[in-house]
XYZ file of C-alpha atoms in Angstrom:
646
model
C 7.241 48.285 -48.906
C 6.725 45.611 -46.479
C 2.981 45.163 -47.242
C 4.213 44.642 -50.648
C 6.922 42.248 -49.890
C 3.830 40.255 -48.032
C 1.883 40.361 -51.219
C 4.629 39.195 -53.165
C 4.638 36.325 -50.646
C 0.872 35.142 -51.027
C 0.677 35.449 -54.754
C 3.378 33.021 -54.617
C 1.982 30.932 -52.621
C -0.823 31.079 -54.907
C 1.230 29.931 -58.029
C 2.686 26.913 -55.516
C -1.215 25.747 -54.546
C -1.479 25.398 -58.744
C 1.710 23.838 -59.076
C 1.263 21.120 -56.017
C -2.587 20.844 -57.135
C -1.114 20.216 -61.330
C 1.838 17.917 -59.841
C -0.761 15.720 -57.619
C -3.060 15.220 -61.458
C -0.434 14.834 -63.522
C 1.772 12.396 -61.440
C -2.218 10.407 -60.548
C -2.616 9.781 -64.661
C 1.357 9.404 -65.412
C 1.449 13.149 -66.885
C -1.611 12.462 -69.310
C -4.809 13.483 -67.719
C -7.939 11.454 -69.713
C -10.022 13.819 -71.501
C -13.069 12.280 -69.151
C -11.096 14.012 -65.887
C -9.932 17.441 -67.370
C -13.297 18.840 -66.723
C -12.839 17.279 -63.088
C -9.274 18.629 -62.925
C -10.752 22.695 -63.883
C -13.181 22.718 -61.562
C -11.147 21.052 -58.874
C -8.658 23.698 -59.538
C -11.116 26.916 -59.059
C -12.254 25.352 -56.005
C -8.788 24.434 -54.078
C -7.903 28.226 -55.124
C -10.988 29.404 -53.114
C -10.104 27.478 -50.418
C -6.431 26.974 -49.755
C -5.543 31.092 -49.756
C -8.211 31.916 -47.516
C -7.126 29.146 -45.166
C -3.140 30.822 -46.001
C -4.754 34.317 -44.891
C -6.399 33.445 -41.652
C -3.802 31.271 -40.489
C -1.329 34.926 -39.964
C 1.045 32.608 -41.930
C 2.590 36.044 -43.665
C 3.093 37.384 -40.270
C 6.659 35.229 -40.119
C 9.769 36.549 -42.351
C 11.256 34.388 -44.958
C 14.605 36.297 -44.093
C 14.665 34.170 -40.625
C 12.784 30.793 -41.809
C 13.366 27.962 -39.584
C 11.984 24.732 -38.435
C 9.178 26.369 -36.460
C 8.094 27.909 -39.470
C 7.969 24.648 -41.176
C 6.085 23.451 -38.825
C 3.635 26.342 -38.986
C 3.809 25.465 -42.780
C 2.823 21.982 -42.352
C -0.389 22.794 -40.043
C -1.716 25.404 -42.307
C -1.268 23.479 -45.244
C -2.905 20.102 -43.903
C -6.117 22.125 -42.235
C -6.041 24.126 -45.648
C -6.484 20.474 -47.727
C -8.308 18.338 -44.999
C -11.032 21.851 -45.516
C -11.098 21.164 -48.988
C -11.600 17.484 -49.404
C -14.019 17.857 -47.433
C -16.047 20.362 -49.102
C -15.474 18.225 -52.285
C -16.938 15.384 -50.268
C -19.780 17.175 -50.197
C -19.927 18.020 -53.545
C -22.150 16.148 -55.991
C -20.345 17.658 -59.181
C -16.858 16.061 -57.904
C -18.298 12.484 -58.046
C -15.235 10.295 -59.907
C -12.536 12.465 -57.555
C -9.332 10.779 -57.530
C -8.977 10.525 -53.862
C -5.485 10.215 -54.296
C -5.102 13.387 -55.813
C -5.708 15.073 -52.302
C -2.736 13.123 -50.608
C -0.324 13.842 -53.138
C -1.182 17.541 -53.643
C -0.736 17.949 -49.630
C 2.956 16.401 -49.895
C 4.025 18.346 -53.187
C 2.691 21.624 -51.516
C 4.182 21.299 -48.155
C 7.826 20.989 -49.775
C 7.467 23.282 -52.138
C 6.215 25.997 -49.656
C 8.519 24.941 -46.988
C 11.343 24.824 -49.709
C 10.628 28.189 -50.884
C 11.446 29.804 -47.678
C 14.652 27.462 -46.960
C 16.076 28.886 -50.419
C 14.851 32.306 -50.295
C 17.176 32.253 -47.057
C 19.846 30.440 -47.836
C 20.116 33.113 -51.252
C 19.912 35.776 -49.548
C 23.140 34.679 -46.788
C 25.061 33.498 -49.624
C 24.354 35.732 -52.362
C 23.172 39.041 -50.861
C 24.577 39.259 -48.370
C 28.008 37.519 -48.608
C 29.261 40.261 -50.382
C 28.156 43.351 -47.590
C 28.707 41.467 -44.489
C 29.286 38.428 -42.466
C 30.922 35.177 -44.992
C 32.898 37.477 -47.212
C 34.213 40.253 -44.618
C 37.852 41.492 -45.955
C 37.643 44.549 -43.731
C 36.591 43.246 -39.981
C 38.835 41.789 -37.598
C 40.397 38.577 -37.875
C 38.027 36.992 -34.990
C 38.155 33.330 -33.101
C 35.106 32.308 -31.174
C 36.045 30.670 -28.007
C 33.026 27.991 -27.613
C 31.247 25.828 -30.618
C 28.246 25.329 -28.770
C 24.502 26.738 -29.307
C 25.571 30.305 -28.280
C 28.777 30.151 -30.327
C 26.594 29.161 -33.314
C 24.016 31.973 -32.649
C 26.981 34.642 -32.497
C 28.064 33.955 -35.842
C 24.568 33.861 -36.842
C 24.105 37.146 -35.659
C 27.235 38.720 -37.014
C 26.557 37.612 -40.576
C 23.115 39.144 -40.451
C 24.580 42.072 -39.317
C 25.197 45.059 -42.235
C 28.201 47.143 -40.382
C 29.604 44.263 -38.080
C 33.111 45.025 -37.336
C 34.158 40.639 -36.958
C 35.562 38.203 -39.659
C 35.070 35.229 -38.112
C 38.008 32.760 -38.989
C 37.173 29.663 -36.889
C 35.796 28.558 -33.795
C 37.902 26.789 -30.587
C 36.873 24.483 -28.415
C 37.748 21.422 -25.867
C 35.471 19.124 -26.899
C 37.489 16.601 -29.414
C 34.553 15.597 -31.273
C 34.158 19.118 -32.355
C 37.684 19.449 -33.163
C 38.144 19.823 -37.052
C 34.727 19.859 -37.782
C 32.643 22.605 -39.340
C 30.211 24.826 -38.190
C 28.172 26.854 -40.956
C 30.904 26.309 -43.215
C 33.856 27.510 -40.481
C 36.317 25.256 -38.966
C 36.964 24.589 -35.221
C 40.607 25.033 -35.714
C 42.019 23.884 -32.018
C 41.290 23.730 -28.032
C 41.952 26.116 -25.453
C 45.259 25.576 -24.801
C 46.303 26.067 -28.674
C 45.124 29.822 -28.490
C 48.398 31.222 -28.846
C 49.721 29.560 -31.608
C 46.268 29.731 -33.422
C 46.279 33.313 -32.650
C 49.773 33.611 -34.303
C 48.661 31.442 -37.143
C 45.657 33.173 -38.072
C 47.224 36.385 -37.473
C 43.882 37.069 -35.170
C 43.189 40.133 -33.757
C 40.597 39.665 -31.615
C 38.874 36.860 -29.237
C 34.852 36.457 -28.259
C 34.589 34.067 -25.500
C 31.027 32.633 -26.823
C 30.302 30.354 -23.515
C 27.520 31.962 -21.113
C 27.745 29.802 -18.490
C 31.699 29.683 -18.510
C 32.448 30.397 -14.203
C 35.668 32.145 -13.051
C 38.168 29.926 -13.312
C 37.781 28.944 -17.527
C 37.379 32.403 -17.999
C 40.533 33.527 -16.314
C 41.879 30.471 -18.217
C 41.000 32.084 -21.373
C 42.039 35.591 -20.388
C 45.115 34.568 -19.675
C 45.894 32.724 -23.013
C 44.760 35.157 -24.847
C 46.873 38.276 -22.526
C 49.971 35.217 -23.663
C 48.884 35.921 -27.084
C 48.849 39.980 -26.913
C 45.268 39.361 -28.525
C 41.691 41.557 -27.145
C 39.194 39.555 -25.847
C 35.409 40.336 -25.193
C 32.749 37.414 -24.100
C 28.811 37.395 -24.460
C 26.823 38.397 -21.695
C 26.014 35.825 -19.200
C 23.344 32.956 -19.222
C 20.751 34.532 -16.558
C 20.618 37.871 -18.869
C 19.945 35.695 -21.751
C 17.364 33.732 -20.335
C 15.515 36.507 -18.750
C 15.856 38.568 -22.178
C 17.636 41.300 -20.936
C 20.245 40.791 -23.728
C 20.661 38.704 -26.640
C 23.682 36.938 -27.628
C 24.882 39.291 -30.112
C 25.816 41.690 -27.734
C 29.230 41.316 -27.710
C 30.802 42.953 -24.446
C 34.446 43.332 -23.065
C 35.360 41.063 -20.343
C 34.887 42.179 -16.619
C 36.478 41.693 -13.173
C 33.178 40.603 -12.414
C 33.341 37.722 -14.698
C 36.937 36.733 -13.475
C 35.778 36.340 -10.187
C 34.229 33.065 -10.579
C 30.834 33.693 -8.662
C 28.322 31.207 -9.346
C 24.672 32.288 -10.356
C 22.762 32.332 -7.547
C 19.700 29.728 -7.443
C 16.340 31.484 -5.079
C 13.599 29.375 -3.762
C 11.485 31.548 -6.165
C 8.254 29.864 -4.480
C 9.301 31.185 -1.046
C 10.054 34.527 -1.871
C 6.978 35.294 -4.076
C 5.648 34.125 -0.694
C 5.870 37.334 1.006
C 6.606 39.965 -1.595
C 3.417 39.164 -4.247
C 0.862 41.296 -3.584
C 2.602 43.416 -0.405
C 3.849 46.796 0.047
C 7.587 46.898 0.082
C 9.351 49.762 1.488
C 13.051 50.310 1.158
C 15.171 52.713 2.652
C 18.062 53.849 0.742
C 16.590 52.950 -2.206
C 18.728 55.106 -4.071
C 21.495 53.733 -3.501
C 23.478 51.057 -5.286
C 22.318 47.804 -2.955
C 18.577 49.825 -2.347
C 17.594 50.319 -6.115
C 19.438 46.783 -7.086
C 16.596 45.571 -4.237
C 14.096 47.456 -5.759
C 14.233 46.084 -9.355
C 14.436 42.196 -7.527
C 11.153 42.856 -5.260
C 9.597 44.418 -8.467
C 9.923 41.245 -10.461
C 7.227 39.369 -7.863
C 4.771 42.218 -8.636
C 4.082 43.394 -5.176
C 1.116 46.031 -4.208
C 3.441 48.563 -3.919
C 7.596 49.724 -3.689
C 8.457 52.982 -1.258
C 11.365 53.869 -2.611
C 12.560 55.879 0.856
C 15.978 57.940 0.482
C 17.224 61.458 0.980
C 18.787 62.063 -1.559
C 16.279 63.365 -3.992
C 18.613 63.047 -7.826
C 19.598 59.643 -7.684
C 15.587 59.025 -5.937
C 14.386 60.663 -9.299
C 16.174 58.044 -11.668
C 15.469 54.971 -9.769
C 11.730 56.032 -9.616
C 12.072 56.748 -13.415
C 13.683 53.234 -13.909
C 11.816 51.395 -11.801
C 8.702 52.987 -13.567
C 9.325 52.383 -17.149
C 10.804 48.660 -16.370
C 7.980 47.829 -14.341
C 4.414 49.554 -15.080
C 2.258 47.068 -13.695
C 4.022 48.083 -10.288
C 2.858 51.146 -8.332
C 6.119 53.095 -7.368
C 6.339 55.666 -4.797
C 9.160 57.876 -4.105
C 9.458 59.666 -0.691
C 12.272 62.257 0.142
C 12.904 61.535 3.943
C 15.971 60.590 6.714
C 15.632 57.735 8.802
C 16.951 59.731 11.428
C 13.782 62.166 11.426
C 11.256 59.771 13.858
C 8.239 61.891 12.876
C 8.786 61.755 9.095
C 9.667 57.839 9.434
C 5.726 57.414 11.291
C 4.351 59.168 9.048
C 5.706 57.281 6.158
C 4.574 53.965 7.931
C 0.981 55.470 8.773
C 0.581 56.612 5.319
C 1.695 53.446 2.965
C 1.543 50.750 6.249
C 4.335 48.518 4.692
C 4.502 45.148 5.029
C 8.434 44.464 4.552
C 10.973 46.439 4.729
C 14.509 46.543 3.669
C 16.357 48.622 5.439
C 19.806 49.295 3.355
C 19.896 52.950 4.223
C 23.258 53.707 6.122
C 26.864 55.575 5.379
C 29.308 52.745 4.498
C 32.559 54.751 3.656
C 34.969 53.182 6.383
C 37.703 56.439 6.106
C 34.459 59.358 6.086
C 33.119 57.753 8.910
C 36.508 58.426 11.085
C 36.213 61.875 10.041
C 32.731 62.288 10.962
C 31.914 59.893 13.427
C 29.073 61.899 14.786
C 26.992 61.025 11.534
C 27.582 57.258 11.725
C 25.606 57.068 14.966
C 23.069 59.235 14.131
C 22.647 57.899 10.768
C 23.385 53.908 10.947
C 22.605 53.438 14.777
C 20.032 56.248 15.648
C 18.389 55.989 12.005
C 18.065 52.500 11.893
C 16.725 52.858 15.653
C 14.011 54.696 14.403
C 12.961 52.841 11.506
C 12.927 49.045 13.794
C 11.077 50.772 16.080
C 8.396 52.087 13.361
C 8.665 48.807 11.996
C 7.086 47.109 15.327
C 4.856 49.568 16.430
C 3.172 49.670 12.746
C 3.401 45.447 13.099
C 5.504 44.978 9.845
C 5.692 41.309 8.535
C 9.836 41.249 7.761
C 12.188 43.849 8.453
C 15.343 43.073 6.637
C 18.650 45.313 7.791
C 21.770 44.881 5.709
C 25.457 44.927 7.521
C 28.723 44.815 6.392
C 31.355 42.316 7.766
C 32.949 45.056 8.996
C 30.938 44.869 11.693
C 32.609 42.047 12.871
C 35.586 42.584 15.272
C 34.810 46.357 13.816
C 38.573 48.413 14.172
C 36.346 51.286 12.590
C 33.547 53.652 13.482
C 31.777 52.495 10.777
C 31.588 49.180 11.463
C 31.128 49.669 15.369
C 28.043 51.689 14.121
C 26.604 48.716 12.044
C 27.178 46.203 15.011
C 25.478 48.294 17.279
C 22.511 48.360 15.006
C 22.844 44.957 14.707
C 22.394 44.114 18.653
C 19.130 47.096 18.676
C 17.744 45.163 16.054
C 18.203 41.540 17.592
C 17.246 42.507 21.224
C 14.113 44.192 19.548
C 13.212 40.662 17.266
C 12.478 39.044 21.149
C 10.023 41.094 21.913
C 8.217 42.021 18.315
C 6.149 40.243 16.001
C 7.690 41.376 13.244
C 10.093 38.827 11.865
C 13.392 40.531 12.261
C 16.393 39.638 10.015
C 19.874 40.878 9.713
C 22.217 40.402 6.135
C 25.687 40.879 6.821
C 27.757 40.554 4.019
C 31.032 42.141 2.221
C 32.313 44.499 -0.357
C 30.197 44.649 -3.636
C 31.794 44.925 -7.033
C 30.747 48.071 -8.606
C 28.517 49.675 -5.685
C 29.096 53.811 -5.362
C 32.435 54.718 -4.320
C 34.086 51.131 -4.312
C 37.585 49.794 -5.500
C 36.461 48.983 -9.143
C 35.139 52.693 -10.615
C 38.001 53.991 -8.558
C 40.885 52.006 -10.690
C 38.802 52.431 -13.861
C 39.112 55.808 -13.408
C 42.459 55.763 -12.591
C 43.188 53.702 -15.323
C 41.567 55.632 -18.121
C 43.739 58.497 -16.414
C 46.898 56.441 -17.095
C 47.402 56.123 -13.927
C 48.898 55.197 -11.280
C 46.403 52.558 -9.433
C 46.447 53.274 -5.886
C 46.025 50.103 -3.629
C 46.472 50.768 0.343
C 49.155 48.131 1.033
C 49.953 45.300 -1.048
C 48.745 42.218 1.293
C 45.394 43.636 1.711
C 42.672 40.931 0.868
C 38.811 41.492 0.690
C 35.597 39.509 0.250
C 33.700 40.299 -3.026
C 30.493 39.611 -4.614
C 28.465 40.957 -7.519
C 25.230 44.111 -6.743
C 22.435 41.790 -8.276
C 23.507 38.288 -6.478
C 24.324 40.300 -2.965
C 20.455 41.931 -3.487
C 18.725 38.044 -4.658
C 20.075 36.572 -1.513
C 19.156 39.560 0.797
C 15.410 38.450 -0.444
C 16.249 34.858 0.009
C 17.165 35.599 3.427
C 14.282 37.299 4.280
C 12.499 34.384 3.272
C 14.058 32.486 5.699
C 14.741 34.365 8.592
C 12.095 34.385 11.973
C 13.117 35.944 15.002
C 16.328 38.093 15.176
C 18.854 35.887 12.920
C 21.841 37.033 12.039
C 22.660 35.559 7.832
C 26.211 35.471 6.234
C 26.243 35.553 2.829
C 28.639 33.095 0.823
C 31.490 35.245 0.197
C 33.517 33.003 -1.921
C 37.368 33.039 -1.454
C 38.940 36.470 -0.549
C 40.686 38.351 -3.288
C 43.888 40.047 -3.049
C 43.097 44.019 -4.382
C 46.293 44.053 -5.421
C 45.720 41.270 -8.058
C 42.446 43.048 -9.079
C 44.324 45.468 -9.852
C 46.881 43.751 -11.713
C 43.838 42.536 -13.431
C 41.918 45.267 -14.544
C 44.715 46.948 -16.068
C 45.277 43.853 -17.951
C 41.772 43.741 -19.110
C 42.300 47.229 -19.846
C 45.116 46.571 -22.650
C 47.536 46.974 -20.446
C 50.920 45.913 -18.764
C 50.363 46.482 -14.971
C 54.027 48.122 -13.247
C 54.981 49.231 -17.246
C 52.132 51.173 -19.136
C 50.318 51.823 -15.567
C 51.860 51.488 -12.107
C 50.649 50.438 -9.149
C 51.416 52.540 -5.967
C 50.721 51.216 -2.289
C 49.284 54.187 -0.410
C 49.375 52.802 3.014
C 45.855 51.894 5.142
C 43.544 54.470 5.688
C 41.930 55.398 8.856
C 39.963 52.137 10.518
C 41.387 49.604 7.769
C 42.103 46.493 8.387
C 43.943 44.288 6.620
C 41.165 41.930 6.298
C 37.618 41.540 6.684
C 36.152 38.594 8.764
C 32.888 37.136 9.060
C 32.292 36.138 12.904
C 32.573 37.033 15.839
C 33.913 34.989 18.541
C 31.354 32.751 20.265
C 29.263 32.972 17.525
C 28.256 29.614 15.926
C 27.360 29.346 12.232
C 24.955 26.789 11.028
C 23.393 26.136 7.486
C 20.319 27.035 5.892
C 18.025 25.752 3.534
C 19.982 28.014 0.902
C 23.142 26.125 0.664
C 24.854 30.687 0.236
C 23.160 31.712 3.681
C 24.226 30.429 6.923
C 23.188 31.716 10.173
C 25.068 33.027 12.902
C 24.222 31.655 17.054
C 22.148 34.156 18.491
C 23.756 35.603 21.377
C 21.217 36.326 24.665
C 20.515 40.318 24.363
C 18.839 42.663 27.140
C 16.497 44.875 24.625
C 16.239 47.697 27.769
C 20.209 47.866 28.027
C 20.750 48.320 24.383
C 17.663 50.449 24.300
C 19.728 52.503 27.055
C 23.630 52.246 25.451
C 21.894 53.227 22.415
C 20.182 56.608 24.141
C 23.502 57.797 25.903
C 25.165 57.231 22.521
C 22.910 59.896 20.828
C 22.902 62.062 23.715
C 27.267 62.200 22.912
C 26.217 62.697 18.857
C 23.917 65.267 19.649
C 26.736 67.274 21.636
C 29.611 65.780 18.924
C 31.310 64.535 22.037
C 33.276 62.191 20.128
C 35.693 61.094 22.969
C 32.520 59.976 24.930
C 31.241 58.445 21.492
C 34.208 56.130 21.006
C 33.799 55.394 24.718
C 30.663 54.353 24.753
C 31.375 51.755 21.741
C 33.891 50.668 23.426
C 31.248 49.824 26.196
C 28.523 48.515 23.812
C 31.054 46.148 21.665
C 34.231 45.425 23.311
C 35.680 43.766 20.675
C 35.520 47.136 18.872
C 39.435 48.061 18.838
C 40.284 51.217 16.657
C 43.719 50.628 14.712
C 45.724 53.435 13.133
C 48.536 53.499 11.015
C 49.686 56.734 8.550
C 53.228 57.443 6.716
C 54.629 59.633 9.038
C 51.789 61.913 11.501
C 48.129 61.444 11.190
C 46.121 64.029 8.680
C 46.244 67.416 10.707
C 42.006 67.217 9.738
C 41.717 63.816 11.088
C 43.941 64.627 14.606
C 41.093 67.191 14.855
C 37.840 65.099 14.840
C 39.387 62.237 16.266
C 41.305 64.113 19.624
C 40.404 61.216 21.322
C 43.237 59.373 20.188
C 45.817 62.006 19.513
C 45.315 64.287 22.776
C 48.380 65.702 22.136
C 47.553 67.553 19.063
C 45.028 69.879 21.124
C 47.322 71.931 23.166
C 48.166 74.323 20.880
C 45.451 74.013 18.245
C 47.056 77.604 16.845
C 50.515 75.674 16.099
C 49.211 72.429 15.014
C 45.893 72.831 13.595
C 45.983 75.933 11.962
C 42.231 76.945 11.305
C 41.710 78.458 7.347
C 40.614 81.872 7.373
């Protein structure tokens, strides 16, 4: 069918090259051709055929569909059809029998062919929208929802575009808002831009809409929760288009209409890499990364994969979620060798023998246990894993004369009240005392929670949500830094781009955000009324919560970067043989789950580390039991108070 549809095309074609060719005679002699020229005209005919469609052939001109003509085709049209007639005068040129030639004729017959080709495709098109299809989709919709586009811009115009062309859209596009005055009023393929912003509500009501596309890419936080909120006013759904970096990089197309996200409320700018400097050291080198399973690990992986280096390790334990990344990883990027190796940072032998097999040349290290609350219960596995483990793997690193070593932290490290986060600082001194003395180029990330990573705040109300409820927020003043998985993992490379010797980098956070009005918000974005159709309960903190997060610690300086979301934290004057030491005697207590001598020694090692409790009424019977360090009491009749399950 469609090689016939292309015939249909060339033959035409074929009837325009006669008409343009009759036209350019006929108009020459005034639409009387001398009896002298008609000979001329016959055989000039037989020859332009023999010529022109060839040229039309070659040229892959029949390769484009009329259905989406536009003005690059056009101006494909025009170059085909001027080498096509230069070809043939030419060959007449050269021809004795075409002595007497109007030369004229040749200039006239290029003009009446390129409109009449180029016209040809402009009305095929604009048939088929308003004829054909008017009637199943698109300009005469009775059945799909009443529909403003927020935005009359280039994306706003390719939405409705796309919608028309679509056969079972479910959108009847009523008009278009926007601020710009000038646009105000005016038309845009045939529909009006009815109002601004502001005007949503009573357009809303007017129109009796029923639903809202935000069709403005680049829109940032604050006009989007503009527009959320007039449109929540209005008791009226609203999705958006996906953002501008997706579209550029063709990941998505503007067509692909999506509901609005927490993520885009929060206003986070997209992030801007010295592209130069990072394809610097990742083209062409073997890239390990441990936890590469993991929600920041695989987001790494498909970054460093887009600078084509040698080789990705992907290095994680836990072999089901190593399977799909692998998969992923392998089907998004083929010209990329991928290796996946099952192994724990905390096994030394397995680590050496990962790094004497593949000899990486950077490494991201975002391997660790980041649950604040588990780690309290099992504080034994946060030294092992995040301190011992990441031991291990800097020492691997050095002996095996890596180029970067990039470890990400948490600011929970800072001023830590948690296990957790004690853990993470203490890897963070191993790993500066250990940039002194190493030629590997040593770099710490610290940075806060991530929107959508496994196990945080956002699945957690979704789910809770689609549950009806109720959203569960700890206390009602607690605030929290956020920022999205892909821009947390771009400046994690940037950073190892910039860091030398032991640096600590803080990551722009942006302006804390109060979980309880995330989750106010999500259940708005949901559909609906937060405290009526789903309630919000305050749980109390959890073990080793804090109210909020910070970003320094005392003493430490912070200075700028070249990246104007990275600054870089004083370095503070470390002895690598008394971490080394600390960091011994604290595996020593893990091995024997001395947890009393653990917290002790933490204590020692960071004494700005202050544990913090609080619970509605006594502590968890289960948590009293791994943590008897702070409730000695509960031990002296473990019968009577800790009852043991049989």
């Amino acid at each position: 069918m469609f090689l016939q549809k292309r015939m249909l095309v060339f033959l035409v074609d074929i009837a325009l090259i006669v008409v343009a060719y009759s036209l350019a005679f006929f108009l020459r002699f005034d639409f009387t051709i001398p009896p002298e020229h008609r000979d001329i005209f016959f055989r000039g005919l037989w020859f332009v055929l023999a010529i022109k469609p060839l040229v039309f052939l070659v040229s892959g001109m029949y390769r484009s569909l009329w259905t989406y003509a536009s003005l690059q085709d056009a101006l494909e049209i025009f170059k085909v059809i001027t080498v096509s007639s230069v070809l043939a005068v030419f060959s007449v040129m050269y021809m004795h029998a075409f002595e007497g030639f109007p030369r004229s004729i040749f200039i006239l017959d290029w003009s009446f062919l390129i409109f009449l080709v180029a016209t040809s495709r402009l009305v095929w098109r604009f048939y088929r929208e308003k004829y054909l299809l008017s009637d199943q989709i698109g300009w005469r919709n009775n059945k799909g929802k009443r529909t403003l586009i927020v935005g009359a811009g280039e994306a706003g115009s390719m939405l409705l575009k796309e919608i028309r062309k679509q056969r079972d859209n479910e959108y009847r596009v009523v008009g278009f808002v926007d601020d710009n005055r000038s646009k105000q009023g005016m038309l845009l393929h045939r529909v009006p831009v009815l109002g601004s912003i502001d005007q949503l509500k009573a357009l809303v009501r007017k129109y009796k809409i029923e639903e809202i596309i935000v069709a403005i890419p680049s829109a940032q936080g604050k006009m989007l929760k503009r527009i959320v909120a007039s449109c929540e006013r209005a008791k009226v759904h609203v999705k958006t288009v996906p953002g501008i970096s997706d579209i550029i990089d063709g990941k998505v197309s503007v067509s692909q209409i999506k509901n609005v996200d927490i993520e885009d409320l929060l206003g986070r700018e997209p992030v801007v890499l010295d592209e130069q400097g990072i394809s610097a050291y990742l083209t062409g080198k073997r890239v390990l990364v441990t936890g590469a399973a993991g929600s920041i690990g695989s987001e790494i992986c498909r970054q460093v994969a887009r600078y084509n280096p040698a080789k990705i390790i992907l290095f994680d334990n836990a072999e089901t979620p190593l399977f799909y990344i692998e998969k992923e990883l392998a089907a998004s990027f083929p010209q990329v060798p991928i290796v996946p190796v099952v192994a724990d940072v905390r096994n030394r032998t397995r680590v050496e023998m990962v790094f004497e097999e593949f000899l990486p040349q950077v490494v991201f290290h975002a391997a660790a246990y980041k649950h604040v609350p588990m780690m309290e219960y099992n504080p034994v596995e946060a030294i092992t894993n995040n301190v011992v483990g990441t031991r291990k793997l800097a020492d691997a690193a050095n002996m095996f004369k890596v180029d970067n070593f990039v470890m990400i932290s948490t600011d929970k490290a800072v001023n830590p009240t948690n296990v957790m986060g004690a853990s993470k600082r203490a890897a963070e001194l191993y790993v500066q005392s250990l940039a002194r003395q190493s030629s590997t180029r040593f770099t710490t990330v610290r940075f806060g929670n991530v929107l959508g990573s496994n196990g945080s705040v956002i699945p957690i109300f979704k789910e809770q949500i689609a549950k009806g409820g109720p959203v569960t927020v700890t206390h009602r003043d607690v605030i929290r830094y956020f920022m999205t998985i892909p821009e947390a993992s771009q400046l994690v490379l940037q950073a190892g781009c910039i860091g030398k010797r032991g640096e600590i980098f803080v990551l722009d956070m942006g302006e804390p955000v109060r979980i309880v009005d995330l989750a106010e918000e999500l259940i708005r974005l949901s559909g609906f009324t937060p405290y009526e159709d789903i309630d919000i309960v305050f749980s109390g903190l959890r073990p080793g919560e804090k109210l909020y997060e910070e970003l320094l610690i005392e003493g430490e300086g912070i200075k700028p970067t070249t990246h104007p979301k990275i600054k870089v934290v004083g370095a503070v004057p470390i002895e690598h043989e008394g971490i080394a030491n600390a960091l011994s005697l604290l595996h020593e207590h893990a091995c024997a789950s001395d947890i009393a001598a653990i917290i002790t020694g933490l204590k020692q090692l960071i004494p700005e580390f202050t544990p913090k409790y609080s619970f509605h009424g006594a502590a968890p019977a289960l948590f009293q039991r791994v943590r008897p360090d702070l409730f000695p009491q509960a031990i002296v009749d473990e019968r009577k108070v800790l009852p043991i399950r049989k």
